Short mmCIF file of C-alpha atoms in Angstrom, two decimals:
data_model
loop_
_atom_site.label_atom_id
_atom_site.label_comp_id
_atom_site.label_asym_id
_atom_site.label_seq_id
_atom_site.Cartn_x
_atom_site.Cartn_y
_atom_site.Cartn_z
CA UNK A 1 5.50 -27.54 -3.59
CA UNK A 2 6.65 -24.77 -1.75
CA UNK A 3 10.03 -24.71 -3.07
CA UNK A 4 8.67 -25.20 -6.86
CA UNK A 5 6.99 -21.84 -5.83
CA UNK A 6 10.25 -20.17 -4.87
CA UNK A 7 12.23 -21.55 -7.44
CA UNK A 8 10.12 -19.63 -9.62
CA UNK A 9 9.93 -16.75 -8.45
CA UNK A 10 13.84 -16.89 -8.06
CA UNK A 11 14.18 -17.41 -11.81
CA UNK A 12 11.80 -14.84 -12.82
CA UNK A 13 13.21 -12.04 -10.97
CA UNK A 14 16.98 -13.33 -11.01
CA UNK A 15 17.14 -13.46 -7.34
CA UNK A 16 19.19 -16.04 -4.95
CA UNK A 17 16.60 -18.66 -3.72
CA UNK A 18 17.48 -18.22 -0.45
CA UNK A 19 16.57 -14.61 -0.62
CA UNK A 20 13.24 -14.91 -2.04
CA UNK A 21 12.80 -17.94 0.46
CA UNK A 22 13.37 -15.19 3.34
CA UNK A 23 10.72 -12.61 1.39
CA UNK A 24 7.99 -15.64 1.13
CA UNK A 25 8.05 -16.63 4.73
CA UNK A 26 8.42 -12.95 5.92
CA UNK A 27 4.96 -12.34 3.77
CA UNK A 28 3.31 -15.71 4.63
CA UNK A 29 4.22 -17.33 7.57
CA UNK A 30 4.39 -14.60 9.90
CA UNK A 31 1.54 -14.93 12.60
CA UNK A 32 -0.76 -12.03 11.58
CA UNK A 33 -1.12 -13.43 7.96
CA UNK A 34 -0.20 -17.31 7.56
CA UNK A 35 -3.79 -18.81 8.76
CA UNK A 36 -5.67 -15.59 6.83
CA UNK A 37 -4.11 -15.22 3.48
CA UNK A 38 -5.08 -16.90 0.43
CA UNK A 39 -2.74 -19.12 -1.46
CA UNK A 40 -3.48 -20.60 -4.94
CA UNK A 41 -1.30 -23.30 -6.35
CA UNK A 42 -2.18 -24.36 -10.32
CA UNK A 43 -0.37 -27.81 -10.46
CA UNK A 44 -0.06 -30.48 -13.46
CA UNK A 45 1.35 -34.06 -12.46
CA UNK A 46 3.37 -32.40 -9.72
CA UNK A 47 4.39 -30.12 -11.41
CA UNK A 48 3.60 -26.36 -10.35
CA UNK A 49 2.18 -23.95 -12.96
CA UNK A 50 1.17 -20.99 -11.46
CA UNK A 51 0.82 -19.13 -8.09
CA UNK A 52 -1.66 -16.64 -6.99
CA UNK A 53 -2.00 -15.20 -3.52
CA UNK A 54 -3.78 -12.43 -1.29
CA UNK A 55 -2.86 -10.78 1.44
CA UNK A 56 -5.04 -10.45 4.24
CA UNK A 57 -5.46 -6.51 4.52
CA UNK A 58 -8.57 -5.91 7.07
CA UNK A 59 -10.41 -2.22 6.45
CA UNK A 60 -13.01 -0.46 8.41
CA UNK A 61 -15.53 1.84 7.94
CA UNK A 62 -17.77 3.64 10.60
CA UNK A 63 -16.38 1.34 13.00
CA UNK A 64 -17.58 -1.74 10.91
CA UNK A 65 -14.23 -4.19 9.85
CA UNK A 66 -14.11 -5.99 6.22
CA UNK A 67 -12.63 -9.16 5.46
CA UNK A 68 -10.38 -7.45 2.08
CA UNK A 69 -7.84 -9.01 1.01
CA UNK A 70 -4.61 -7.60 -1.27
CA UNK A 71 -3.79 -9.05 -4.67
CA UNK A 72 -0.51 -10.25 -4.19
CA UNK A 73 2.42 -12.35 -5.61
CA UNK A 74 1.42 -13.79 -8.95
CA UNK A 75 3.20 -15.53 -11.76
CA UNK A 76 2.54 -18.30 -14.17
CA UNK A 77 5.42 -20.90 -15.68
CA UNK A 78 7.17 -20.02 -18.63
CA UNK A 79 6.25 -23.38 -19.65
CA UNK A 80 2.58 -22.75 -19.02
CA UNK A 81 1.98 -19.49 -20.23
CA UNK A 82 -0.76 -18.54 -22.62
CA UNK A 83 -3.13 -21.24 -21.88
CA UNK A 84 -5.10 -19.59 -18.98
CA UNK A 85 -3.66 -20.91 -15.87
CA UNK A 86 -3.78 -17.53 -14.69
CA UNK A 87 -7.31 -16.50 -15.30
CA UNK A 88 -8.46 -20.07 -13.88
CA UNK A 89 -6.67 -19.13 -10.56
CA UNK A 90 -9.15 -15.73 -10.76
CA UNK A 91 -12.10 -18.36 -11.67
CA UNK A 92 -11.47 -20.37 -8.66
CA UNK A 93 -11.50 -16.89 -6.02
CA UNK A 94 -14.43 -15.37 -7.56
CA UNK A 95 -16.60 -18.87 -7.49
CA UNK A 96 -15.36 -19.67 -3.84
CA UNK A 97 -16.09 -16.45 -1.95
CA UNK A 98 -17.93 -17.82 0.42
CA UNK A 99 -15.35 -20.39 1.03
CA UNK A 100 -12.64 -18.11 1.10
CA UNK A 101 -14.69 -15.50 3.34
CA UNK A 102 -13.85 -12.20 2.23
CA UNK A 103 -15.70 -8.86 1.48
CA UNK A 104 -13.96 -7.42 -1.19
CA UNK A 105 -10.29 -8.14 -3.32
CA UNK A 106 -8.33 -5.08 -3.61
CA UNK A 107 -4.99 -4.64 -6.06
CA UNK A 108 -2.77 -2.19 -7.33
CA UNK A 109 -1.76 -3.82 -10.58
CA UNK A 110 1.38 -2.55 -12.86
CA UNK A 111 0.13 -1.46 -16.34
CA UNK A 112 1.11 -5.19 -17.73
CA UNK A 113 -1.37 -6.97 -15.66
CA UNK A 114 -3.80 -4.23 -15.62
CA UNK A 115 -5.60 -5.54 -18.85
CA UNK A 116 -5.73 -9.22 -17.13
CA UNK A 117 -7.32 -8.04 -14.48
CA UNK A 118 -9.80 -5.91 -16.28
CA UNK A 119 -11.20 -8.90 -18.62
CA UNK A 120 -12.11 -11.15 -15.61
CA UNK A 121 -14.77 -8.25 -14.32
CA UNK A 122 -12.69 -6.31 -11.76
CA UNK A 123 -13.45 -2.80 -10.93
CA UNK A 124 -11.55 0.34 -11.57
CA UNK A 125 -13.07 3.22 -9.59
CA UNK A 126 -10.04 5.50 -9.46
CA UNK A 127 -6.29 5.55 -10.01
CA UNK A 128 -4.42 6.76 -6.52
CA UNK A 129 -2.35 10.23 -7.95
CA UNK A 130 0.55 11.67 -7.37
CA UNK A 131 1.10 15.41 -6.18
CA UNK A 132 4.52 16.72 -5.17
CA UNK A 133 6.16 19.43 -3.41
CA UNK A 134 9.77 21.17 -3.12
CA UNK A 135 11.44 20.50 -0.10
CA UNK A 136 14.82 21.38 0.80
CA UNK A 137 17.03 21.49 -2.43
CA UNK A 138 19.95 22.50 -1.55
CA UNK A 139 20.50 20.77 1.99
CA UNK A 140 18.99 17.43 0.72
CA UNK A 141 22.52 17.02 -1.59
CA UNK A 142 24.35 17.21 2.14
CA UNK A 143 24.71 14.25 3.94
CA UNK A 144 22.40 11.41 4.84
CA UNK A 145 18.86 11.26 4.16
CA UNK A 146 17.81 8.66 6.37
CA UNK A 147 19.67 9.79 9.45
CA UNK A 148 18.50 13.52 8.89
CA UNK A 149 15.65 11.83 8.97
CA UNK A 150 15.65 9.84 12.00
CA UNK A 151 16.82 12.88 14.09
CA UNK A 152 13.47 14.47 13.76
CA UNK A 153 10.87 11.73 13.24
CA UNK A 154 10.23 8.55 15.16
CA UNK A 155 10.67 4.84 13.83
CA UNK A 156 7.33 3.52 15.34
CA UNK A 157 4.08 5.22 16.13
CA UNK A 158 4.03 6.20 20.00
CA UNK A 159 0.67 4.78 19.48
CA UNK A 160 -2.11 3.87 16.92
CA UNK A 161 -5.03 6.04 16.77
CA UNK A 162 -8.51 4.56 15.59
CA UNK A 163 -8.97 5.18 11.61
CA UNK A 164 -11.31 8.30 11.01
CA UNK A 165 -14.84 6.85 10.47
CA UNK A 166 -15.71 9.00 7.73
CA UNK A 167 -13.19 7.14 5.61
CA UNK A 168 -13.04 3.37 4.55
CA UNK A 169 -9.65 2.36 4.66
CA UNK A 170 -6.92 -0.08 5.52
CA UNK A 171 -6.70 -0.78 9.43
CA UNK A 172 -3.36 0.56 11.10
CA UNK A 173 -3.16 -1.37 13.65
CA UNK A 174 -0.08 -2.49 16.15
CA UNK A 175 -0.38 -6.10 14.90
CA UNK A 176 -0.49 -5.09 11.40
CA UNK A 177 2.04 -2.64 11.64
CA UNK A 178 4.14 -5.53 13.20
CA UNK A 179 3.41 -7.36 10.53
CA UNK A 180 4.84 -4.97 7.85
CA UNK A 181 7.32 -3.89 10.03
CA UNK A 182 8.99 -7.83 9.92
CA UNK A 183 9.04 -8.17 5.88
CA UNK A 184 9.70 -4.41 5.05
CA UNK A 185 13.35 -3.15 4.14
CA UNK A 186 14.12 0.47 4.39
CA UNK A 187 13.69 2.67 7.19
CA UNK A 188 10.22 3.91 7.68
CA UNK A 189 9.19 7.17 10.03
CA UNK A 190 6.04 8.52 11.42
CA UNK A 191 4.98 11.77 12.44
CA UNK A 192 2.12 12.62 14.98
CA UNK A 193 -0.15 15.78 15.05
CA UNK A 194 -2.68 16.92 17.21
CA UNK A 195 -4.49 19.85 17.69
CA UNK A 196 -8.32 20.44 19.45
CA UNK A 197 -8.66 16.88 20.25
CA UNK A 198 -8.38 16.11 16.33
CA UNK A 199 -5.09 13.49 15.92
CA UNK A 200 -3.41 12.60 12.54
CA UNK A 201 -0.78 10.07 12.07
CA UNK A 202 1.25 9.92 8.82
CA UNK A 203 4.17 7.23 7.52
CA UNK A 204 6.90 8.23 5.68
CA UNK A 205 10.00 6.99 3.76
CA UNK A 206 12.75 8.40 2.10
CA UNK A 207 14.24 7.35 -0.94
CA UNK A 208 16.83 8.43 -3.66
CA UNK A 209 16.05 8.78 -7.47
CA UNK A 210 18.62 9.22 -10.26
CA UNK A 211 20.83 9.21 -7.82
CA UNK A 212 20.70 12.71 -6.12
CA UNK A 213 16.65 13.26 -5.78
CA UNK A 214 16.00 12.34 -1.98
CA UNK A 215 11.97 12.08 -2.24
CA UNK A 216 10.04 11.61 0.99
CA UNK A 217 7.14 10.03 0.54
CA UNK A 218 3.71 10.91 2.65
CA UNK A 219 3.11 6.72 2.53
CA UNK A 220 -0.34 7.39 4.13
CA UNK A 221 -2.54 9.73 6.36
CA UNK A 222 -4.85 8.27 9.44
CA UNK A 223 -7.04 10.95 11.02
CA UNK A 224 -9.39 10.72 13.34
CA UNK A 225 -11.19 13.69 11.33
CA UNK A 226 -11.19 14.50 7.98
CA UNK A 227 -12.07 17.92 8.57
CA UNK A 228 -10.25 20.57 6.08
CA UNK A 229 -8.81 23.07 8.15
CA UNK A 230 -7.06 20.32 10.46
CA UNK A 231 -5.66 18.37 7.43
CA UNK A 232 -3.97 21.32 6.43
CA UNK A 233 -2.81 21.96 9.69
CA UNK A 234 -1.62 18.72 9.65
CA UNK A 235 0.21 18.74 6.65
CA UNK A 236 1.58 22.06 7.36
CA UNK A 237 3.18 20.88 10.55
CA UNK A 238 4.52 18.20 8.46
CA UNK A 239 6.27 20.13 5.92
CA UNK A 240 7.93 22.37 8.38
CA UNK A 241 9.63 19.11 9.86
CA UNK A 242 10.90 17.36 6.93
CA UNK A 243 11.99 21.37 5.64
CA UNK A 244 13.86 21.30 8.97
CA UNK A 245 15.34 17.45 8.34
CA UNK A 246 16.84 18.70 5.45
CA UNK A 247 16.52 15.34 4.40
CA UNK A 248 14.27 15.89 1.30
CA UNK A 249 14.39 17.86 -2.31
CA UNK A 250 11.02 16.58 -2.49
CA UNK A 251 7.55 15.85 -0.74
CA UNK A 252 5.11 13.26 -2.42
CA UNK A 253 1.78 11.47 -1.93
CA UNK A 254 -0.30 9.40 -3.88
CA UNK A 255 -3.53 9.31 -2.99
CA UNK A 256 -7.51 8.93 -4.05
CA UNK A 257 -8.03 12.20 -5.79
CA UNK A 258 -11.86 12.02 -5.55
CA UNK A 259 -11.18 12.69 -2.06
CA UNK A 260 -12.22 16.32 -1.45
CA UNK A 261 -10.57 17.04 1.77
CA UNK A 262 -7.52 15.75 1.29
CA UNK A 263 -7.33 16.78 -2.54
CA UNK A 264 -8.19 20.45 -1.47
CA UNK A 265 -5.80 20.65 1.61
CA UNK A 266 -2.89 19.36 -0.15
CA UNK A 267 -3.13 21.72 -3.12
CA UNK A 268 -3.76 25.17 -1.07
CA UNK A 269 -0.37 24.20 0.51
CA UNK A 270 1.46 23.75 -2.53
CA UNK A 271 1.30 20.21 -4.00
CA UNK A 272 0.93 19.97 -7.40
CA UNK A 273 -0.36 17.56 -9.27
CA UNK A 274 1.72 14.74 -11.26
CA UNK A 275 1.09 12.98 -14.63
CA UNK A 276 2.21 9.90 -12.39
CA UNK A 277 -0.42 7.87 -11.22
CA UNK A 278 -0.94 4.07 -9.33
CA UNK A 279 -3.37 2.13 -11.11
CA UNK A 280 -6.51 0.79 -7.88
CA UNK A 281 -8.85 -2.15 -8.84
CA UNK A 282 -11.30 -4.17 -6.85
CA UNK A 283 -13.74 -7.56 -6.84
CA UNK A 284 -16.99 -7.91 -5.21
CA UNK A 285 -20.37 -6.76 -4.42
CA UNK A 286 -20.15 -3.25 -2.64
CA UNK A 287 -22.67 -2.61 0.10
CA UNK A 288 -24.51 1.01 -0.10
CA UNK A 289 -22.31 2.10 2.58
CA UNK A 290 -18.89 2.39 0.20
CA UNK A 291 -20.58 2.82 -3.01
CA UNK A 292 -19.26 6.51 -2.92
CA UNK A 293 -15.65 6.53 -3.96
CA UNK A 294 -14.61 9.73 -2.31
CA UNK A 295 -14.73 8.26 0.91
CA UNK A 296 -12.09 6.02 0.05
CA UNK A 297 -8.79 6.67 1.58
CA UNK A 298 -5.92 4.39 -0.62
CA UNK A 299 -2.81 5.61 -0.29
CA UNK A 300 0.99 4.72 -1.92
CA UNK A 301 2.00 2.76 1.82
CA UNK A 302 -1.52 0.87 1.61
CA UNK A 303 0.30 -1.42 -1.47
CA UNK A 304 1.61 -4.58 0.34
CA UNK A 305 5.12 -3.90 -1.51
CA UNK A 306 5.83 -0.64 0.76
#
């Protein structure tokens, strides 16, 4: 079964089975996620039809952890198509929650499966959006991004401050970040702030567009405080590093904009706001507690492909 799985997932996306082989167990067998994640299988006479999974993705809010899992890999056979394998897949996660013990399904859905998604009863509270900023124009042409990089940021956290309360969001933990850390390619760096006994953590990357933008991406923020002033303190420390890296022409996040703080630090240093945005759904009853959407923190690095 499992190889009927890869072998169409190699097909799909023209990739060597062996390489999506190496992606699948990376995702799924690794220790963190292979006895939590949820794997669907439609099958007819042997014969696979479709595959649905989520990724475990734990979140927390005022110190209380949910069981959420990530919308993940998902494709139907050609062969199968159109007769509703997929949305029976859906059928069988919504009607088995208790089975399948989770809190709340979370996905970040490209526009083509957006609609899908939509017409079996999943949420859309807000789209994550993307502001930008220049960084070094000139000096990003020069050289290597990704070393400039590594000379002033490190490759792992030096350690992993507890998510700010105020906010629900996606646990950063060491296991998780091990987790990530062993399926992820790219180089990924982190930079640590801390000021009053307030501490901010935030994960970046660096990548190349049209072949000669070098955009470093603000992946994701974790604060212990959410509190205006040290955001943008935060952020402004974090500027003046990658400006000094040289590594970037520009500086992006995606993020909730309903969030206040964040919104409101980011734009009085200098971020502007894109048409660009990353489409955020979820499934499941909400409790009272995270019925208000601003306190939401999604961010671009909280999508499992990252």
């Amino acid at each position: 079964m499992k190889e009927q799985i890869i072998q169409l997932f190699s097909e799909q996306y023209n990739v060597p089975f062996g390489a999506f082989e190496k992606t699948f167990n990376n995702f799924y067998e690794h220790p963190f996620q292979a006895s939590k994640c949820i794997r669907l299988v439609a099958i007819r006479d042997k014969e696979v039809l479709g595959f649905q999974s989520f990724f475990y993705w734990p979140c927390s809010f005022k110190g209380k952890q949910y069981q959420v899992f990530q919308s993940g890999n998902s494709l139907v056979s050609p062969a199968a198509r159109g007769k509703g394998v997929f949305g029976r897949l859906l059928a069988y996660v919504f009607e088995n929650k208790d089975k399948l013990k989770y809190d709340l399904l979370i996905g970040f859905p490209v526009e083509m499966s957006f609609g899908s998604f939509m017409r079996k009863n999943w949420e859309h509270p807000f789209d994550l959006r993307w502001y930008v900023k220049i960084g070094s124009p000139i000096r990003s042409l020069l050289g290597n991004p990704e070393k400039a990089m590594a000379k002033r940021f490190s490759s792992k956290p030096s350690r992993f401050i507890d998510s700010s309360s105020e906010r629900f969001q996606v646990d950063y933990s060491e296991p998780f970040f091990n987790y990530r850390d062993a399926y992820s390619d790219g180089s990924y760096f982190f930079f640590e702030f801390e000021a009053d006994g307030k501490s901010a953590l935030f994960v970046l990357k660096i990548q190349t567009r049209k072949k000669v933008i070098r955009e470093c991406i603000i992946g994701k923020v974790i604060a212990d405080s959410y509190e205006e002033t040290f955001l943008q303190s935060a952020f402004r420390a974090l500027i003046k590093e990658i400006r000094k890296s040289g590594a970037a022409t520009l500086i992006s996040i995606a993020f909730n904009p309903l969030d206040k703080q964040l919104k409101s630090a980011t734009e009085k240093l200098g971020f502007r706001k894109l048409e660009r945005i990353i489409r955020f759904i979820y499934y499941g009853d909400l409790p009272n507690e995270l019925k208000a959407y601003d306190q939401w923190a999604m961010f671009r690095a909280d999508i499992d492909t990252w």
